[in-house]
CSV table of C-alpha atoms in Angstrom, one decimal:
chain,number,residue,atom,x,y,z
A,1,MET,CA,0.0,0.0,0.0
A,2,ASN,CA,2.9,2.4,0.8
A,3,ASN,CA,4.1,2.0,-2.8
A,4,ILE,CA,0.8,3.1,-4.4
A,5,ALA,CA,1.1,6.8,-5.5
A,6,HIS,CA,-1.9,8.8,-4.4
A,7,ALA,CA,-3.0,12.3,-3.7
A,8,PRO,CA,-4.0,13.2,-0.1
A,9,PHE,CA,-7.2,11.3,0.8
A,10,GLN,CA,-8.7,14.5,2.1
A,11,ASP,CA,-7.9,18.1,1.1
A,12,PRO,CA,-5.5,19.5,3.7
A,13,GLU,CA,-6.7,23.0,3.0
A,14,SER,CA,-10.2,22.1,4.3
A,15,LEU,CA,-8.7,21.5,7.7
A,16,TYR,CA,-8.5,25.2,8.4
A,17,ALA,CA,-10.3,28.5,7.8
A,18,LEU,CA,-8.4,31.6,6.7
A,19,ASN,CA,-8.8,35.2,7.6
A,20,GLU,CA,-9.1,36.4,4.1
A,21,ALA,CA,-9.3,40.1,5.1
A,22,LEU,CA,-6.0,39.8,6.8
A,23,LEU,CA,-4.5,38.0,3.9
A,24,ALA,CA,-5.6,40.8,1.6
A,25,ALA,CA,-4.6,43.7,3.9
A,26,GLU,CA,-1.2,42.6,5.0
A,27,ASP,CA,2.0,41.6,3.3
A,28,LEU,CA,2.6,38.2,5.0
A,29,ARG,CA,5.2,36.8,2.7
A,30,GLY,CA,8.7,36.0,3.9
A,31,LEU,CA,8.0,36.2,7.6
A,32,ASN,CA,9.5,33.9,10.3
A,33,LEU,CA,7.2,31.3,11.9
A,34,LEU,CA,7.4,30.2,15.6
A,35,MET,CA,5.6,27.1,16.7
A,36,SER,CA,4.7,25.4,20.0
A,37,PHE,CA,2.2,22.7,20.9
A,38,THR,CA,0.8,21.4,24.2
A,39,GLY,CA,0.2,17.8,24.8
A,40,PHE,CA,3.6,16.1,24.3
A,41,SER,CA,6.1,17.3,26.9
A,42,ASP,CA,5.8,20.6,28.7
A,43,ALA,CA,8.3,20.2,31.5
A,44,GLY,CA,8.2,23.3,33.7
A,45,HIS,CA,5.1,24.5,31.8
A,46,VAL,CA,7.5,26.2,29.4
A,47,ILE,CA,5.2,26.0,26.3
A,48,THR,CA,2.2,27.4,28.1
A,49,GLN,CA,4.2,30.2,29.7
A,50,ILE,CA,5.8,31.2,26.3
A,51,ALA,CA,2.4,31.2,24.6
A,52,GLY,CA,0.9,33.2,27.5
A,53,GLU,CA,3.6,35.9,27.2
A,54,LEU,CA,3.3,36.2,23.4
A,55,THR,CA,-0.5,36.3,23.3
A,56,ASP,CA,-0.8,38.6,26.4
A,57,HIS,CA,1.8,41.2,25.5
A,58,LEU,CA,2.0,41.3,21.7
A,59,ALA,CA,-0.5,42.4,19.1
A,60,ALA,CA,-2.0,39.3,17.6
A,61,GLU,CA,-4.5,38.5,14.9
A,62,PRO,CA,-5.7,35.0,13.9
A,63,LEU,CA,-4.7,34.2,10.3
A,64,ALA,CA,-5.8,30.5,10.2
A,65,VAL,CA,-8.0,28.6,12.6
A,66,PHE,CA,-7.8,24.8,12.5
A,67,ASP,CA,-10.8,22.5,12.8
A,68,ILE,CA,-9.9,21.1,16.2
A,69,ASP,CA,-12.8,18.7,16.3
A,70,GLN,CA,-11.0,16.7,13.5
A,71,LEU,CA,-7.7,16.6,15.4
A,72,ILE,CA,-8.4,16.0,19.1
A,73,ASP,CA,-9.4,12.9,20.9
A,74,TYR,CA,-11.4,14.6,23.7
A,75,ARG,CA,-11.8,11.4,25.8
A,76,SER,CA,-8.0,10.8,26.1
A,77,ARG,CA,-7.3,14.5,26.7
A,78,ARG,CA,-10.4,15.9,28.4
A,79,PRO,CA,-10.7,19.7,28.3
A,80,ARG,CA,-10.9,21.4,31.7
A,81,MET,CA,-14.1,23.0,33.1
A,82,THR,CA,-14.7,25.2,36.1
A,83,PHE,CA,-17.5,24.4,38.6
A,84,THR,CA,-18.5,27.5,40.6
A,85,LYS,CA,-20.8,26.8,43.6
A,86,ASP,CA,-23.8,25.4,41.7
A,87,HIS,CA,-23.0,25.9,38.0
A,88,LEU,CA,-20.4,25.4,35.3
A,89,SER,CA,-18.8,28.8,34.7
A,90,ASP,CA,-16.0,28.1,32.2
A,91,TYR,CA,-15.0,25.7,29.5
A,92,GLN,CA,-11.4,25.7,28.3
A,93,ALA,CA,-11.9,24.6,24.7
A,94,PRO,CA,-8.9,23.3,22.9
A,95,SER,CA,-7.7,25.3,19.9
A,96,LEU,CA,-5.0,25.4,17.3
A,97,VAL,CA,-4.4,28.8,15.6
A,98,LEU,CA,-1.9,30.4,13.3
A,99,TYR,CA,-1.5,34.1,14.4
A,100,ARG,CA,0.1,37.1,12.8
A,101,MET,CA,2.0,38.9,15.6
A,102,VAL,CA,4.2,42.0,15.9
A,103,ASP,CA,7.2,42.0,18.3
A,104,ALA,CA,8.2,44.8,20.6
A,105,LEU,CA,10.0,46.6,17.8
A,106,GLY,CA,7.1,46.4,15.4
A,107,LYS,CA,8.5,43.5,13.4
A,108,PRO,CA,5.8,41.0,12.2
A,109,PHE,CA,6.0,37.3,12.5
A,110,LEU,CA,3.8,34.2,12.6
A,111,PHE,CA,3.0,32.0,15.6
A,112,LEU,CA,1.3,28.6,15.4
A,113,PHE,CA,0.2,27.5,18.8
A,114,GLY,CA,-2.3,25.1,20.4
A,115,SER,CA,-3.1,21.5,21.2
A,116,GLU,CA,-0.9,18.9,19.5
A,117,PRO,CA,-3.2,16.9,17.2
A,118,ASP,CA,-4.1,13.4,18.4
A,119,LEU,CA,-5.3,12.5,14.9
A,120,GLN,CA,-4.6,13.1,11.2
A,121,TRP,CA,-0.9,14.0,11.6
A,122,GLU,CA,-0.2,13.5,7.9
A,123,ARG,CA,-3.1,15.7,6.8
A,124,PHE,CA,-2.2,18.4,9.4
A,125,THR,CA,1.4,18.3,8.3
A,126,LEU,CA,0.4,18.9,4.7
A,127,ALA,CA,-1.8,21.7,5.7
A,128,VAL,CA,1.0,23.5,7.6
A,129,LEU,CA,3.4,22.9,4.7
A,130,GLY,CA,0.9,24.4,2.3
A,131,LEU,CA,0.7,27.5,4.5
A,132,VAL,CA,4.5,27.7,4.7
A,133,ARG,CA,4.7,27.6,0.9
A,134,ARG,CA,1.8,30.0,0.3
A,135,LEU,CA,3.3,32.5,2.8
A,136,ASP,CA,6.9,31.8,1.7
A,137,VAL,CA,8.0,31.5,5.3
A,138,ASN,CA,11.6,32.4,5.8
A,139,LEU,CA,12.5,30.3,8.9
A,140,THR,CA,10.4,28.0,11.1
A,141,ALA,CA,11.5,27.8,14.8
A,142,TRP,CA,9.8,25.6,17.3
A,143,VAL,CA,10.2,24.9,21.0
A,144,HIS,CA,9.3,22.3,23.6
A,145,SER,CA,10.7,21.3,27.0
A,146,ILE,CA,12.0,18.0,28.5
A,147,PRO,CA,12.9,16.9,32.1
A,148,MET,CA,16.7,16.4,32.5
A,149,PRO,CA,19.0,15.4,35.3
A,150,VAL,CA,20.3,19.0,35.7
A,151,PRO,CA,20.5,21.3,38.7
A,152,HIS,CA,18.5,24.6,38.9
A,153,THR,CA,21.8,26.3,39.9
A,154,ARG,CA,23.3,26.1,36.5
A,155,PRO,CA,22.4,27.8,33.2
A,156,ILE,CA,19.4,26.5,31.3
A,157,GLY,CA,20.5,24.2,28.5
A,158,ALA,CA,18.9,23.1,25.3
A,159,THR,CA,19.2,20.5,22.6
A,160,VAL,CA,19.0,22.1,19.2
A,161,HIS,CA,18.3,20.4,15.9
A,162,GLY,CA,17.4,21.4,12.3
A,163,ASN,CA,19.2,22.4,9.1
A,164,ARG,CA,20.7,25.8,10.1
A,165,PRO,CA,24.2,25.0,11.3
A,166,GLU,CA,24.8,28.6,12.5
A,167,LEU,CA,21.9,28.2,14.9
A,168,ILE,CA,23.0,24.8,16.2
A,169,GLU,CA,26.8,24.8,16.5
A,170,GLY,CA,28.1,25.7,19.9
A,171,ILE,CA,24.8,24.8,21.6
A,172,SER,CA,24.4,21.1,20.8
A,173,ALA,CA,28.0,19.9,20.7
A,174,TRP,CA,27.1,16.3,21.5
A,175,LYS,CA,26.0,14.2,18.6
A,176,THR,CA,24.5,10.7,18.5
A,177,THR,CA,21.7,8.6,16.9
A,178,LEU,CA,18.7,7.7,19.0
A,179,GLU,CA,15.0,6.7,18.5
A,180,LEU,CA,12.5,8.7,20.6
A,181,PRO,CA,8.8,9.1,20.7
A,182,SER,CA,7.9,11.8,18.2
A,183,ALA,CA,5.8,15.0,18.5
A,184,ILE,CA,4.0,16.8,15.7
A,185,GLY,CA,6.8,19.4,15.9
A,186,HIS,CA,9.4,16.7,15.0
A,187,VAL,CA,7.3,15.6,12.1
A,188,LEU,CA,6.9,19.1,10.8
A,189,GLU,CA,10.6,19.8,11.2
A,190,TYR,CA,11.5,16.6,9.3
A,191,ARG,CA,9.1,17.5,6.4
A,192,LEU,CA,10.2,21.1,6.2
A,193,ALA,CA,13.9,20.1,6.1
A,194,ALA,CA,13.0,17.5,3.4
A,195,GLU,CA,11.7,20.4,1.3
A,196,GLY,CA,14.8,22.5,1.9
A,197,ARG,CA,13.0,25.0,4.2
A,198,ASN,CA,14.9,26.6,7.0
A,199,VAL,CA,13.9,25.0,10.3
A,200,VAL,CA,15.3,24.8,13.8
A,201,GLY,CA,13.9,23.2,17.0
A,202,TYR,CA,14.8,23.8,20.6
A,203,ALA,CA,14.3,21.2,23.4
A,204,ILE,CA,14.7,23.2,26.7
A,205,HIS,CA,16.2,21.3,29.6
A,206,VAL,CA,14.2,21.6,32.8
A,207,PRO,CA,15.5,20.2,36.1
A,208,HIS,CA,13.6,16.9,36.5
A,209,TYR,CA,12.6,17.7,40.1
A,210,LEU,CA,10.9,20.9,38.8
A,211,ALA,CA,9.2,19.5,35.8
A,212,ASP,CA,5.7,19.5,37.2
A,213,ALA,CA,5.9,23.1,38.4
A,214,GLU,CA,5.9,26.4,36.5
A,215,TYR,CA,9.6,27.2,36.0
A,216,PRO,CA,9.9,30.6,34.5
A,217,PRO,CA,13.7,30.6,33.9
A,218,ALA,CA,13.2,27.8,31.4
A,219,ALA,CA,10.5,29.7,29.6
A,220,VAL,CA,12.8,32.8,29.4
A,221,ALA,CA,15.5,30.6,27.9
A,222,GLY,CA,13.0,29.3,25.3
A,223,LEU,CA,11.9,32.9,24.4
A,224,GLU,CA,15.6,33.9,24.1
A,225,TYR,CA,16.4,31.0,21.7
A,226,LEU,CA,13.3,31.7,19.6
A,227,GLY,CA,14.0,35.5,19.5
A,228,ALA,CA,17.6,35.0,18.5
A,229,ALA,CA,16.8,32.5,15.8
A,230,ALA,CA,14.0,34.7,14.3
A,231,SER,CA,15.6,38.1,15.0
A,232,LEU,CA,12.7,39.1,17.2
A,233,MET,CA,12.3,41.1,20.4
A,234,LEU,CA,10.1,38.9,22.5
A,235,PRO,CA,8.6,39.8,25.9
A,236,SER,CA,10.3,38.2,28.9
A,237,GLU,CA,10.4,40.8,31.8
A,238,ARG,CA,7.4,39.4,33.7
A,239,LEU,CA,8.8,35.9,33.5
A,240,ARG,CA,12.2,37.1,34.6
A,241,GLU,CA,10.7,38.6,37.7
A,242,ALA,CA,8.6,35.5,38.3
A,243,GLY,CA,11.7,33.4,37.9
A,244,ARG,CA,13.5,35.3,40.6
A,245,ALA,CA,10.7,34.7,43.0
A,246,VAL,CA,10.5,31.0,42.2
A,247,GLU,CA,14.3,30.6,42.6
A,248,ARG,CA,14.1,32.2,46.1
A,249,GLN,CA,11.4,29.7,47.0
A,250,ILE,CA,13.5,26.8,45.7
A,251,THR,CA,16.5,28.0,47.6
A,252,GLU,CA,14.5,28.1,50.8
A,253,GLN,CA,13.3,24.5,50.2
A,254,VAL,CA,16.8,23.2,49.4
A,255,GLU,CA,18.3,24.9,52.5
A,256,GLY,CA,15.6,23.4,54.6
A,257,SER,CA,16.3,19.8,53.6
A,258,ALA,CA,19.7,18.1,53.8
A,259,GLU,CA,18.4,15.3,51.6
A,260,VAL,CA,17.3,17.7,48.8
A,261,ALA,CA,20.5,19.7,49.2
A,262,ALA,CA,22.5,16.5,48.6
A,263,VAL,CA,20.6,15.7,45.5
A,264,VAL,CA,21.2,19.1,44.1
A,265,LYS,CA,24.9,18.9,44.9
A,266,ASN,CA,25.2,15.6,43.1
A,267,LEU,CA,23.5,17.0,40.1
A,268,GLU,CA,25.9,20.0,40.2
A,269,THR,CA,28.9,17.7,40.3
A,270,GLN,CA,27.6,15.7,37.3
A,271,TYR,CA,26.7,18.8,35.3
A,272,ASP,CA,30.1,20.4,35.9
A,273,ALA,CA,31.9,17.1,34.9
A,274,HIS,CA,29.9,16.8,31.7
A,275,SER,CA,30.3,20.5,30.9
A,276,ASP,CA,34.1,20.6,31.3
A,277,GLY,CA,35.8,21.3,28.0
A,278,THR,CA,34.4,21.9,24.5
A,279,ALA,CA,33.5,18.2,23.7
A,280,ARG,CA,30.5,17.9,25.9
A,281,ARG,CA,28.9,14.5,26.7
A,282,SER,CA,25.2,14.1,27.0
A,283,LEU,CA,23.8,14.5,30.5
A,284,LEU,CA,21.9,11.3,29.7
A,285,ALA,CA,25.1,9.3,29.3
A,286,GLY,CA,26.3,7.0,32.0
A,287,ASP,CA,29.8,6.0,33.0
A,288,ASN,CA,32.2,5.3,30.1
A,289,ASP,CA,29.9,7.4,27.8
A,290,GLU,CA,27.5,4.5,27.5
A,291,LEU,CA,24.1,5.8,26.2
A,292,PRO,CA,20.7,4.4,27.1
A,293,GLY,CA,19.0,2.6,24.3
A,294,ALA,CA,15.9,3.7,22.4
A,295,ASP,CA,13.6,1.6,24.5
A,296,GLU,CA,15.1,3.0,27.7
A,297,LEU,CA,14.9,6.6,26.6
A,298,GLY,CA,11.4,6.1,25.2
A,299,ALA,CA,10.3,4.6,28.5
A,300,ALA,CA,11.7,7.5,30.4
A,301,VAL,CA,9.8,10.1,28.4
A,302,GLU,CA,6.6,8.0,28.6
A,303,ALA,CA,7.1,7.6,32.3
A,304,TYR,CA,7.4,11.3,32.7
A,305,LEU,CA,4.2,12.0,30.7
A,306,ALA,CA,2.3,9.4,32.8
A,307,SER,CA,3.9,10.3,36.2
A,308,ARG,CA,1.8,10.8,39.3
A,309,ASP,CA,1.2,14.0,41.2
A,310,ALA,CA,4.2,15.1,43.2
A,311,GLY,CA,5.6,18.3,44.8
A,312,PRO,CA,8.1,20.4,42.9
A,313,LEU,CA,11.1,18.8,44.7
A,314,ASP,CA,9.7,15.3,45.0
A,315,GLY,CA,10.0,14.4,41.3
A,316,PRO,CA,8.2,15.0,38.1
A,317,GLY,CA,4.4,14.7,37.9
A,318,ARG,CA,1.8,15.0,35.3
A,319,PRO,CA,1.5,18.7,34.1
């Protein structure tokens, strides 16, 4: 069946509705596109914080709205509702929207944000690729976050991937080959690169013991990476201030527990050993640079996504 040539079974363009007035009124060709999706891995709530900062502080207009009913399995990822005393007062409906935004210096860009599709990945990918071609997107940059065995007392790291060497070299010095559970962002990156489109992705490293809590410093790092890649001035002051408050709280908790302090100290020792010199090993590597296999890494990610409720310093929990 895979060898039978065929057109898309359903028209990808029918998966979204366009703001025709905006298309007619604005020159949208050649802009940079930022992307982030909830539903895969949002350690430290990095994605939701980044999206909140962009949508709350920058001028934004919807350019394309995707038909979320065709993409989401509501029973596996039930939307949240608010019950107030004796009635339902709010329904947080899932959405997936392509926005036209303007940064702090008045520079326009595109931002695709919302729930990662549960269904129709191939059709959704074709729809996004069609929009990228139609708008002649210059660069696509996307971000997500992963729990890592790193201490909060060291700089936020990132694993960078894509086809723009100048955006990768010096950040991701360690190279290897692994199989991992994919996200829709990975699929889009793979297909964009196959078409020769400029694309870069950032996986922000969040201390694993803070993965279930909002960790603003990691969100700030994500905004900085995206802003640098797309030459944009993105808002981060509120998150920086929130990050300072969070780090004071973490310091108090660490100082109040000898056991937690020992864990952090061990992570610092491991981090410093792996960061010594220019040839950096992976923080996932064990002794003798032996790397976990695909099954082990996949199980670790899946265990994080399915982990139980826990306090910020007790270990990762479900976001």
